[in-house]
Tab-separated table of C-alpha atoms and ligand atoms in Angstrom:
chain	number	residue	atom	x	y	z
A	16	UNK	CA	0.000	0.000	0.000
A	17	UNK	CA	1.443	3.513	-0.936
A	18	UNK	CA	1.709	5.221	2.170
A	19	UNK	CA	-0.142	8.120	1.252
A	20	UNK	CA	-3.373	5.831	0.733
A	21	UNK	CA	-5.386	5.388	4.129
A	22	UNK	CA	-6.687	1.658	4.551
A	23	UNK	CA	-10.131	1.814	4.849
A	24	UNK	CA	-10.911	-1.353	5.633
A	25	UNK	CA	-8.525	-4.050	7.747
A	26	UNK	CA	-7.622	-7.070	5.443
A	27	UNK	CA	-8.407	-9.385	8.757
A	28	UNK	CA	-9.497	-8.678	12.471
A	29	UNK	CA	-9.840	-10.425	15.676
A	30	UNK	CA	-12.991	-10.092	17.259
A	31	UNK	CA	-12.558	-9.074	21.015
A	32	UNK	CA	-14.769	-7.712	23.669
A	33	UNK	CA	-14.513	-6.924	27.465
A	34	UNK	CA	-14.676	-10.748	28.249
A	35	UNK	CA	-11.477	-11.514	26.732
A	36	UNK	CA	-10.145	-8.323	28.319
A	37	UNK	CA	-11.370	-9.612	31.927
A	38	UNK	CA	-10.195	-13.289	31.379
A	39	UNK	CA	-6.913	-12.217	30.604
A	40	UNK	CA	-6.325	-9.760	33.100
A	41	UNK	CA	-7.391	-11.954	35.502
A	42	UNK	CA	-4.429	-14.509	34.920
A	43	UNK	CA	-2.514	-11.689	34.794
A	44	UNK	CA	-3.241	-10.823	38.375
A	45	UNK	CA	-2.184	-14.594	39.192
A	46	UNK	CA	1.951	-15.825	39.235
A	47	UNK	CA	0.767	-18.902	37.035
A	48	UNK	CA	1.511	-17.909	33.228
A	49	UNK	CA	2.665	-21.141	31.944
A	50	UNK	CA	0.675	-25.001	32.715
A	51	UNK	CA	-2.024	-23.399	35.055
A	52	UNK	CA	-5.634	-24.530	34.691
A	53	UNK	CA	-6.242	-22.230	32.087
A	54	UNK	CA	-4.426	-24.748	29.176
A	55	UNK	CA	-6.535	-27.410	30.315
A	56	UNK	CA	-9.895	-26.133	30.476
A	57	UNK	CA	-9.579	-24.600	27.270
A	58	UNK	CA	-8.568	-27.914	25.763
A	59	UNK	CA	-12.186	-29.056	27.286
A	60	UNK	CA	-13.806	-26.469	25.040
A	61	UNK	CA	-12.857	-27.802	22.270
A	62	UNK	CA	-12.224	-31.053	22.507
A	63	UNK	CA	-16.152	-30.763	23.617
A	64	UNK	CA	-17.028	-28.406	20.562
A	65	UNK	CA	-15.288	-31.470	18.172
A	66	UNK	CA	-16.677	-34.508	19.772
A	67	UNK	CA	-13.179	-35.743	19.486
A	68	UNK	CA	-11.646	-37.621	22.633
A	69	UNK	CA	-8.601	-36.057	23.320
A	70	UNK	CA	-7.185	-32.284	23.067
A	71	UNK	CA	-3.776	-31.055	23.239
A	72	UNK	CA	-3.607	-26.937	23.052
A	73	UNK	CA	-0.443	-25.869	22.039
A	74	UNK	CA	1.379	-22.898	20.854
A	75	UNK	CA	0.380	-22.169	17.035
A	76	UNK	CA	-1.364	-24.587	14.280
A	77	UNK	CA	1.863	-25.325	12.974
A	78	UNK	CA	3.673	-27.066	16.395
A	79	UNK	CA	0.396	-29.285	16.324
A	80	UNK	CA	0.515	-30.693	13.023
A	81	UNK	CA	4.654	-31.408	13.345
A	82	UNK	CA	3.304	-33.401	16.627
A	83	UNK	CA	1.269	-35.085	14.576
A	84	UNK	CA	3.664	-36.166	11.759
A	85	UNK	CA	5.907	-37.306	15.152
A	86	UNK	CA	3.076	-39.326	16.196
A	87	UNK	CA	2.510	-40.412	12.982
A	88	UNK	CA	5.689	-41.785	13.072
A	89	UNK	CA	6.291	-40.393	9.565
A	90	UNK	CA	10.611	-40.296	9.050
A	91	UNK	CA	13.074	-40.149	6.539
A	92	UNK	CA	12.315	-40.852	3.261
A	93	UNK	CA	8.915	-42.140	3.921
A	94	UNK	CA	5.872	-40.693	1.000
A	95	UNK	CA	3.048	-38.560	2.704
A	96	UNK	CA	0.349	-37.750	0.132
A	97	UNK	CA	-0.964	-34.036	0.651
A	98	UNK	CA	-1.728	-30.935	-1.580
A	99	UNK	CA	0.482	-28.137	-2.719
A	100	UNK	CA	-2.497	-25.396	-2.749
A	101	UNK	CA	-2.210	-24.934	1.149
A	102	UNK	CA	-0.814	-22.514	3.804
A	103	UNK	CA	3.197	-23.661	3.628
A	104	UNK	CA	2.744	-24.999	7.241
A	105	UNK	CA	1.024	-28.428	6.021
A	106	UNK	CA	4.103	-29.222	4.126
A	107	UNK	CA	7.112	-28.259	6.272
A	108	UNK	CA	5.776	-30.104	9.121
A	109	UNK	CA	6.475	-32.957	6.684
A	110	UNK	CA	10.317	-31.977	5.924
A	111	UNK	CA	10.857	-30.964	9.748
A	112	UNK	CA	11.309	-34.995	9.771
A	113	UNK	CA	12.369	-35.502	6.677
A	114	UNK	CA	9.444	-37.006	4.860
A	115	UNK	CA	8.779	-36.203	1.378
A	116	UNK	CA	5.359	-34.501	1.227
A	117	UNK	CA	3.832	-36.155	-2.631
A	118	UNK	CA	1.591	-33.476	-3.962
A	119	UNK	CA	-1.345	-33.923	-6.061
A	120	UNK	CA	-3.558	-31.702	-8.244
A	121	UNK	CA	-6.600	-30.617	-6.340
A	122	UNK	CA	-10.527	-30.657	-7.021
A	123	UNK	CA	-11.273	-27.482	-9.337
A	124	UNK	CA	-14.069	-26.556	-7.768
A	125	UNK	CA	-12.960	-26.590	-3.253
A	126	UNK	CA	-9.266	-26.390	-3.761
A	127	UNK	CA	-9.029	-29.376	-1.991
A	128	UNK	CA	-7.248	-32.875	-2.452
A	129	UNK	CA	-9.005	-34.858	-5.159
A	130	UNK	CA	-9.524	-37.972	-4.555
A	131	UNK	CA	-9.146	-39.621	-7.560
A	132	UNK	CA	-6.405	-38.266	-8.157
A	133	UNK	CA	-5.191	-39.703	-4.317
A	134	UNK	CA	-6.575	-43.218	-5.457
A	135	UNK	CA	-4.212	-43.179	-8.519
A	136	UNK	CA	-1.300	-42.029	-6.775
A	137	UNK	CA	-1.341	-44.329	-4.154
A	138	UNK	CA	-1.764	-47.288	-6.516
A	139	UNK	CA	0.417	-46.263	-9.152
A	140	UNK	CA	3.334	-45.575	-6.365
A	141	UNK	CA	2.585	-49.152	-5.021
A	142	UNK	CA	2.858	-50.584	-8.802
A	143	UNK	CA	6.655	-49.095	-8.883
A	144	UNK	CA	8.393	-48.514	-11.868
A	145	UNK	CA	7.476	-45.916	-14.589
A	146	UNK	CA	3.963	-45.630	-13.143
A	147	UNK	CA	4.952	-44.617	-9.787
A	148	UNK	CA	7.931	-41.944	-11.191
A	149	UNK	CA	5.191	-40.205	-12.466
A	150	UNK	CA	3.843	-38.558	-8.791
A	151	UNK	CA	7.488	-38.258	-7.583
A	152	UNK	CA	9.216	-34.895	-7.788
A	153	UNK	CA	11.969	-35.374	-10.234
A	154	UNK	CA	14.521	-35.193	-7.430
A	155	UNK	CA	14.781	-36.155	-3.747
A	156	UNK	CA	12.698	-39.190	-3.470
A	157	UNK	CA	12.512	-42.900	-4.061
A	158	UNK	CA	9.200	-44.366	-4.995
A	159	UNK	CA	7.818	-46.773	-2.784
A	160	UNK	CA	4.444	-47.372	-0.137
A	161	UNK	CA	3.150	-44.228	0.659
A	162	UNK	CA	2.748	-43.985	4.735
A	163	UNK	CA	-0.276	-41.450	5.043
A	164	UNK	CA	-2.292	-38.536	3.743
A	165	UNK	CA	-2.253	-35.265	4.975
A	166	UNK	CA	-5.382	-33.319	3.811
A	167	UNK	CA	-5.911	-30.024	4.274
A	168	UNK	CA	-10.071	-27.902	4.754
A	169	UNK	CA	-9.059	-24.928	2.287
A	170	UNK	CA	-10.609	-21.814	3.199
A	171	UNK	CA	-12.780	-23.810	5.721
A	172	UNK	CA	-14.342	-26.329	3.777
A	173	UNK	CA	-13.791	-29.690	4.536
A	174	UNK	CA	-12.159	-32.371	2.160
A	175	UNK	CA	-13.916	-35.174	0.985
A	176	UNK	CA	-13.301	-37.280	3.643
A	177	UNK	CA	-15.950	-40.120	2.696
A	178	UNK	CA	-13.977	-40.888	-0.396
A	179	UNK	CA	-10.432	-40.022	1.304
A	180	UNK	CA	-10.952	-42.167	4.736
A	181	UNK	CA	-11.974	-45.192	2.160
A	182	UNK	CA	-8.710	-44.873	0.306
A	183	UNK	CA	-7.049	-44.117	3.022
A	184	UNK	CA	-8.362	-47.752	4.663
A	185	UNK	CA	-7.751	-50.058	1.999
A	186	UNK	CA	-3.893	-49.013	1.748
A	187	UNK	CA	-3.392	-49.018	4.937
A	188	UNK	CA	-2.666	-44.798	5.184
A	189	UNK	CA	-2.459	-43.026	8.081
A	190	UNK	CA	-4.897	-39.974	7.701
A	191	UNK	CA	-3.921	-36.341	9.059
A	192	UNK	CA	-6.503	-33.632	8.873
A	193	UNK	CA	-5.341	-29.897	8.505
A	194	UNK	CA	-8.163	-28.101	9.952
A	195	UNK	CA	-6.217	-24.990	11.009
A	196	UNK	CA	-8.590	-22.960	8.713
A	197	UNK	CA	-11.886	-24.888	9.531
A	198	UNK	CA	-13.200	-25.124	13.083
A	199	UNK	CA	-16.878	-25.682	12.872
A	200	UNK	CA	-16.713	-26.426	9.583
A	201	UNK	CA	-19.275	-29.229	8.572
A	202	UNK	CA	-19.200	-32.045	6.128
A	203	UNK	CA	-22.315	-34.346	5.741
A	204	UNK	CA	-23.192	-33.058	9.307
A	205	UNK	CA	-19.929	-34.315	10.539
A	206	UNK	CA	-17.344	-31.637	12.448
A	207	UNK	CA	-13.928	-30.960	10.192
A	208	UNK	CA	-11.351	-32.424	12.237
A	209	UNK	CA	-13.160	-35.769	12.738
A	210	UNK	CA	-11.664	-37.511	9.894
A	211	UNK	CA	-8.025	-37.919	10.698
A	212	UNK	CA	-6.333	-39.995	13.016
A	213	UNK	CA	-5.554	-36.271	14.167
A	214	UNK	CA	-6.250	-33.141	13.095
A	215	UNK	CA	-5.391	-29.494	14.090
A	216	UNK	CA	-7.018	-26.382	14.837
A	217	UNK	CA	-5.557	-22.757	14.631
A	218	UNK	CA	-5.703	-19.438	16.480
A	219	UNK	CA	-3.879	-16.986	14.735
A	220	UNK	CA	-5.404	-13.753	14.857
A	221	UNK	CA	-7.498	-13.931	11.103
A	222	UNK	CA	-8.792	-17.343	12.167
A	223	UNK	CA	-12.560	-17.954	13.406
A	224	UNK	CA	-11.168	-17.231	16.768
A	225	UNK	CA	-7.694	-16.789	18.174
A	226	UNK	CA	-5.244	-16.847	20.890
A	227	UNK	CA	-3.439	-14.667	19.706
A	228	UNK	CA	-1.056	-17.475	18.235
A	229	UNK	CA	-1.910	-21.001	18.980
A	230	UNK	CA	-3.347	-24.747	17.836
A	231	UNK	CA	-5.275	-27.419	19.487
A	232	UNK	CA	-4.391	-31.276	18.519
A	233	UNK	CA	-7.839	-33.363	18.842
A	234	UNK	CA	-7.686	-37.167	18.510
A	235	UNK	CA	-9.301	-40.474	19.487
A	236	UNK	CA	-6.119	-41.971	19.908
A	237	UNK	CA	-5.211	-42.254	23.611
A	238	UNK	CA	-1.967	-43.076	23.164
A	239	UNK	CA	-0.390	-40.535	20.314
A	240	UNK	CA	-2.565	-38.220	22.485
A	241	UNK	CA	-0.316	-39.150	25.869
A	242	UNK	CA	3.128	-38.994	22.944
A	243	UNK	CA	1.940	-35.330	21.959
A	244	UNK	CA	1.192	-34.129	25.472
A	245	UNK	CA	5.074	-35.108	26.052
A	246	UNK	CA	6.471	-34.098	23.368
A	247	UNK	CA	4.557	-30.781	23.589
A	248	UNK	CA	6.419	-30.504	27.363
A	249	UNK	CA	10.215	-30.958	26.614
A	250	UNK	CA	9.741	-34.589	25.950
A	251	UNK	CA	8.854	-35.393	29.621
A	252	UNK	CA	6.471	-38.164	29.938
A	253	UNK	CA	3.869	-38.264	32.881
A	254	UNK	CA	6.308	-39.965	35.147
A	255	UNK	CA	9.028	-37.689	34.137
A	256	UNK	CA	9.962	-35.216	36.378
A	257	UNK	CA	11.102	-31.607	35.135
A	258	UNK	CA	14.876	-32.349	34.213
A	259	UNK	CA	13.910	-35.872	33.151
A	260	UNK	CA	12.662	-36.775	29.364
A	261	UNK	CA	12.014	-39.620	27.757
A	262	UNK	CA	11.810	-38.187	24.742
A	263	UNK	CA	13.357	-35.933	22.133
A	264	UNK	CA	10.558	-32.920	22.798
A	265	UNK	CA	9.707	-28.973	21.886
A	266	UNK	CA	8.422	-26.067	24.085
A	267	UNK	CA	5.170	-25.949	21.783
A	268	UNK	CA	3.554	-24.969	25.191
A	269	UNK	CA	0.799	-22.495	24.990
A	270	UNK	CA	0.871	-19.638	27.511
A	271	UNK	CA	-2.025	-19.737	29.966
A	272	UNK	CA	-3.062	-16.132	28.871
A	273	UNK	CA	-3.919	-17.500	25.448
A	274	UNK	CA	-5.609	-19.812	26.573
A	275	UNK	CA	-8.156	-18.070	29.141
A	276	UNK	CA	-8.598	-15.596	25.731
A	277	UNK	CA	-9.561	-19.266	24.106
A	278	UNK	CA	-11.728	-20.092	26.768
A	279	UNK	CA	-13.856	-17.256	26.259
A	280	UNK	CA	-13.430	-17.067	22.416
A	281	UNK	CA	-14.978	-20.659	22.205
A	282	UNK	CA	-17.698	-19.727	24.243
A	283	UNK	CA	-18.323	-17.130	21.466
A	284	UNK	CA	-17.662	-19.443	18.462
A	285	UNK	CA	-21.496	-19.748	17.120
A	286	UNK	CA	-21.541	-15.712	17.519
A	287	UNK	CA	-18.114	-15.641	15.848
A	288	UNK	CA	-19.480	-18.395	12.960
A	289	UNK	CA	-22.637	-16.771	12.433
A	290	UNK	CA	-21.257	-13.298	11.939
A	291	UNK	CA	-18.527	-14.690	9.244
A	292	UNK	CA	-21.323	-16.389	7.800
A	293	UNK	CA	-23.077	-13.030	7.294
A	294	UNK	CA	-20.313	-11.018	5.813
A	295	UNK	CA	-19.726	-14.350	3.182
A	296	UNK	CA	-23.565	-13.944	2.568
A	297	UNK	CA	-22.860	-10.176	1.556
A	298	UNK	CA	-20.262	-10.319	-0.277
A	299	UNK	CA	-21.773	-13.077	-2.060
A	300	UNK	CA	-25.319	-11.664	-2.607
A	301	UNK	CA	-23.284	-8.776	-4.218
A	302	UNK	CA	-20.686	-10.730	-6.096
A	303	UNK	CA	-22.584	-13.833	-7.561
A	304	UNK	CA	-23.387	-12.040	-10.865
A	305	UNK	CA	-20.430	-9.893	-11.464
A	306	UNK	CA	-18.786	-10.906	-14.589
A	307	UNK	CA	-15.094	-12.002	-15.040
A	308	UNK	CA	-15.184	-13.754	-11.486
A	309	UNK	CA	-16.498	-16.626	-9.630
A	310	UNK	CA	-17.284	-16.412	-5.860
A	311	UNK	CA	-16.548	-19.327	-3.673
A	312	UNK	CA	-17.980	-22.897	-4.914
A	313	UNK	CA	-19.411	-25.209	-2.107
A	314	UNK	CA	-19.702	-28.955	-2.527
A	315	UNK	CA	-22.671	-30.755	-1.692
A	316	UNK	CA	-20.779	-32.469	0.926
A	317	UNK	CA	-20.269	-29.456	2.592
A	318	UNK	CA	-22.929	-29.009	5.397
A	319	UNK	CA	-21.422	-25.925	6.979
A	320	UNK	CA	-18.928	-23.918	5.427
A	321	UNK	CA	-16.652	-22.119	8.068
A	322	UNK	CA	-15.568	-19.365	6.421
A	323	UNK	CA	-11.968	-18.511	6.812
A	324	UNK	CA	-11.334	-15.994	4.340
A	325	UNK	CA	-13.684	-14.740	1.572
A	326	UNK	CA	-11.374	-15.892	-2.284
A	327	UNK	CA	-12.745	-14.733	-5.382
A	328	UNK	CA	-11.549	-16.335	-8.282
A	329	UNK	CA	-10.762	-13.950	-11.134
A	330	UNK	CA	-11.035	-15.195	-15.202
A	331	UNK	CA	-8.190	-15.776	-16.914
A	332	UNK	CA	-8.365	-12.554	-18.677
A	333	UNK	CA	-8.047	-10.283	-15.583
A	334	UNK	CA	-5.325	-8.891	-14.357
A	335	UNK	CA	-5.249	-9.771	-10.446
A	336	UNK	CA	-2.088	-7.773	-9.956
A	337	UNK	CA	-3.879	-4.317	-11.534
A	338	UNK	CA	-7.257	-5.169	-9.747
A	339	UNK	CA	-5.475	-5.203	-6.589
A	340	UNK	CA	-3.912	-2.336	-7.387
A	341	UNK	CA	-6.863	-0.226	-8.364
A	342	UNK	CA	-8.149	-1.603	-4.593
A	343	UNK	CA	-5.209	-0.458	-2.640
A	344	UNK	CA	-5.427	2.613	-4.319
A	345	UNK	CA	-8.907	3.046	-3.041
A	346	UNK	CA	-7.766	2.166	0.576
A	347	UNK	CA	-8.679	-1.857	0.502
A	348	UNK	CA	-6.262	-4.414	0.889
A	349	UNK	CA	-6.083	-7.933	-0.319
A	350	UNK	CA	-3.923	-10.951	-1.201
A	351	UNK	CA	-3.144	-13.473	-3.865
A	352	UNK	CA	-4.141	-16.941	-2.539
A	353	UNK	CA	-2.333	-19.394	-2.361
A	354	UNK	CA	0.851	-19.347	-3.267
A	355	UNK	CA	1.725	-23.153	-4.668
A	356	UNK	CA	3.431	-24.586	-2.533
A	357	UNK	CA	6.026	-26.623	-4.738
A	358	UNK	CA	6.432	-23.335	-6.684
A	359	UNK	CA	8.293	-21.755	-3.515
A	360	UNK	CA	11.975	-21.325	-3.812
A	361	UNK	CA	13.487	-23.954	-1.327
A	362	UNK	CA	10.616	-26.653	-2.844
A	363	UNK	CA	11.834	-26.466	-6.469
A	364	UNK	CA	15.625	-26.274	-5.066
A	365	UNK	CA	14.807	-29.411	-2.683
A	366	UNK	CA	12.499	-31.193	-4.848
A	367	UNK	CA	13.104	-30.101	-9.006
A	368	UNK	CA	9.227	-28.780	-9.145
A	369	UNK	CA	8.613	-26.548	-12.480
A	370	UNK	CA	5.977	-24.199	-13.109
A	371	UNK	CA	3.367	-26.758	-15.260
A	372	UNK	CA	3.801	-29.234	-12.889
A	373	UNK	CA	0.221	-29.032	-10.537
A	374	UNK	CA	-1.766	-26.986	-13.442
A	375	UNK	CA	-5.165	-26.385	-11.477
A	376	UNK	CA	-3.599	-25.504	-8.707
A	377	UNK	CA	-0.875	-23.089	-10.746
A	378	UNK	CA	-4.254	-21.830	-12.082
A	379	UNK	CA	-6.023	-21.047	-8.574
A	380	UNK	CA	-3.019	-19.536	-7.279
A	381	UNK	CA	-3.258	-17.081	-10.509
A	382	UNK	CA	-6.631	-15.968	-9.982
A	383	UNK	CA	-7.419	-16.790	-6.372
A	384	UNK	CA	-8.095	-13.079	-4.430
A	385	UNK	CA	-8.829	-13.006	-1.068
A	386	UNK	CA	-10.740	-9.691	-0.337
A	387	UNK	CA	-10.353	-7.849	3.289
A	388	UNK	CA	-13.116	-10.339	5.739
A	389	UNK	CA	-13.673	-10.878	9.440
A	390	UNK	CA	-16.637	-11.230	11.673
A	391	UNK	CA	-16.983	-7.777	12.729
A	392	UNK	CA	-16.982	-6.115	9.032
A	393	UNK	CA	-19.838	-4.154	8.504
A	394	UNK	CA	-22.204	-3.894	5.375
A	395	UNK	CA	-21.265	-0.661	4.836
A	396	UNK	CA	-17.518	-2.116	4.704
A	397	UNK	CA	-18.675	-4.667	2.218
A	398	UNK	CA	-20.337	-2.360	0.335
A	399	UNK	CA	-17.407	-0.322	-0.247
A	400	UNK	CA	-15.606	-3.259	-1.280
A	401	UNK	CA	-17.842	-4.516	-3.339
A	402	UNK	CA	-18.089	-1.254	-5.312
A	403	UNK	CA	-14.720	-0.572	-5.388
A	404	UNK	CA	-13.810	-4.163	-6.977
A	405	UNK	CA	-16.642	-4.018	-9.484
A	406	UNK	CA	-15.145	-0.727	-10.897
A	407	UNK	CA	-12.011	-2.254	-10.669
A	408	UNK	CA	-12.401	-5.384	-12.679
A	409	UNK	CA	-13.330	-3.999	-16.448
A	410	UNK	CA	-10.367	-1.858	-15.943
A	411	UNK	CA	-8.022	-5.003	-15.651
A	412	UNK	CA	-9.324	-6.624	-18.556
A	413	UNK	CA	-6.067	-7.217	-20.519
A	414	UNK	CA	-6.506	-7.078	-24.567
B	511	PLP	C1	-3.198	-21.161	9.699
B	511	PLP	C2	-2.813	-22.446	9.086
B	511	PLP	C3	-1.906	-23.313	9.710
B	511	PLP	C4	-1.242	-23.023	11.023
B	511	PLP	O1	-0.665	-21.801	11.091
B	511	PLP	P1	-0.036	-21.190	12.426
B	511	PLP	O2	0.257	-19.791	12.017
B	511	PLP	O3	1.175	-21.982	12.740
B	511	PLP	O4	-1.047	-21.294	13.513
B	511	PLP	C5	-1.660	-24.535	9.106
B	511	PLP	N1	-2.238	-24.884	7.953
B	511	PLP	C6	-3.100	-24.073	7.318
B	511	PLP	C7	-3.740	-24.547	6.063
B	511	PLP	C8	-3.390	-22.809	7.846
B	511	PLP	O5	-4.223	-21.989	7.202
């Protein structure tokens, strides 16, 4: 943004009030900052909220999902099948242990992994030979059983998961959900984050609510539950005491002020879901029948859509960079989204990826914009936005 140009509207905003304020102060005016009660009772929340059996708050979205690929036991060399039209996060957690994240081309229509396209790979790798060369990146990788799937809710729609959990069964795959972007998010009447063996839910500030920064782990599994919980603490295991561990650990610890902000942010979430819901519903009302772009598609499978940023898809012929322009301009932010993964620099010097590689996705993360949304946007702030963009996009028709 030039700096003479005021922003007139905030790309993203957390949505606080004075209970937040209180709960925080008040473990403020306590000496306990760090494993207090907070941590654990808002772990309840939402391990309540998800129906799962076990959560594990920690301190961002992306410590919980590199717990999970621990858990998952996923290590050198060994194929996780996942999507390169993500937030980065869901693939470096892979490389923190040296796995070799295999990407896919994604559904058209969600962004999300397609599983056909999962069904093939995972066959094709098992086949060996020519067929299975084909879904390895030309360098950094030898083809053989692929150990899991890590699927990520884009924009806070869930994957397929009836289609993925099937695959996922007869080959014997170890399922991760990334949920970071859908908490509350619904598919067939079933909560995102169900699915996985794990999954992960995240807090940063533009997320449907936040602590500020900060993830909870939920899972059925006792046992990789018990593993995280350690791991999360310096390794210790229960019987540990505090200069004892078992295991090789983190500090992915999250502070008990987050947390009592967590505690009260959860027992806001259907206000905070209903309000995104709103703003989605006018932007869309307003942006359904502009020509030149699409507004976001749902799948039938998707019961509840938990909106995590509002992406319009731009045609082909439009020039995102000059609509975004003419926006900042008139004081409204935005941002191209996603970046493909395997397009970013240490990817294609790790891994060999070239442009043409994952072409729907190369052609989302063209013409994917992601316009200025949170829960306590007005109409009037939509409005503006809404007029501002439909100016904006005959201008960037390129001849
Ligand atoms: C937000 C997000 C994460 C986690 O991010 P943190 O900033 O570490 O909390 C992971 N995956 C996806 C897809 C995300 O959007």
């Amino acid at each position: 943004m030039s700096p003479l140009v005021k922003e007139r509207v905030p790309m993203s905003s957390p949505d606080l009030t004075e209970a937040e304020r209180r709960a925080v102060l008040e473990v403020l005016s306590t000496p306990v900052l760090s494993m207090g009660k907070q941590t654990p009772a808002f772990e309840e929340s939402v391990r309540k909220f998800s129906g799962a059996a076990h959560a594990i708050a920690v301190n961002s979205g992306t410590s919980g999902l590199h717990l999970c690929v621990r858990a998952a036991g996923f290590g050198a060399g060994d194929l996780v099948i996942t999507t390169p039209f993500s937030f980065i996060a869901s693939s470096n957690v892979l490389l923190y242990e040296n796995a070799v994240p295999i990407f896919i081309d994604v559904d058209i229509n969600t962004g999300n992994i397609d599983p056909s396209r999962l069904a093939e790979a995972v066959e094709q790798l098992l086949k060996g030979g020519k067929a299975a060369e084909k879904w390895l990146p030309r360098k950094g990788a030898i083809a053989k059983k692929p150990k899991g799937v890590l699927a990520v809710d884009v924009f806070g729609q869930p994957a397929d998961y009836d289609a993925i959990t099937a695959i996922a069964t007869e080959y014997d795959l170890l399922l991760i959900e990334d949920s970071c972007e859908a908490l509350g998010a619904g598919y067939k009447g079933r909560q995102a984050g169900r699915f996985g063996q794990m999954a992960v839910y995240a807090f940063y500030p533009n997320k449907q609510i936040t602590t500020g920064e900060g993830g909870v782990i939920v899972t059925d599994d006792a046992t990789a539950a018990d593993f995280m919980r350690a791991l999360r603490n310096q390794g210790r295991a229960p019987e540990d005491t505090w200069l004892q561990h078992t295991h090789l650990g983190y500090n992915y610890r999250l502070p008990e002020l987050s947390a009592a902000l967590g505690r009260v942010q959860m027992e806001r979430l259907n206000e905070l879901l209903a309000k995104r819901e709103q703003v989605a519903a006018w932007y869309t009302e307003r942006l359904k029948k502009v020509e030149q772009m699409e507004v976001q598609h749902l799948a039938d499978t998707t019961t509840r859509m938990s909106w995590f940023v509002y992406v319009i898809r731009l045609a082909t012929q439009i020039s995102r960079e000059k609509v975004a322009h003419l926006l900042m301009d008139a004081g409204i932010p935005t941002r191209p989204y996603f970046a493909p993964i395997h397009l970013q620099p240490f990817m294609v010097e790790r891994f060999g990826y070239q442009p043409g590689d994952f072409p729907i996705v190369e052609d989302l993360g063209r013409r994917g914009l992601a316009l200025p949304f949170s829960s306590v946007m007005t109409e009037e702030q939509v409005d503006l936005v809404c007029n501002e963009l439909k100016k904006a996009i005959p201008e960037a028709l390129e001849k």
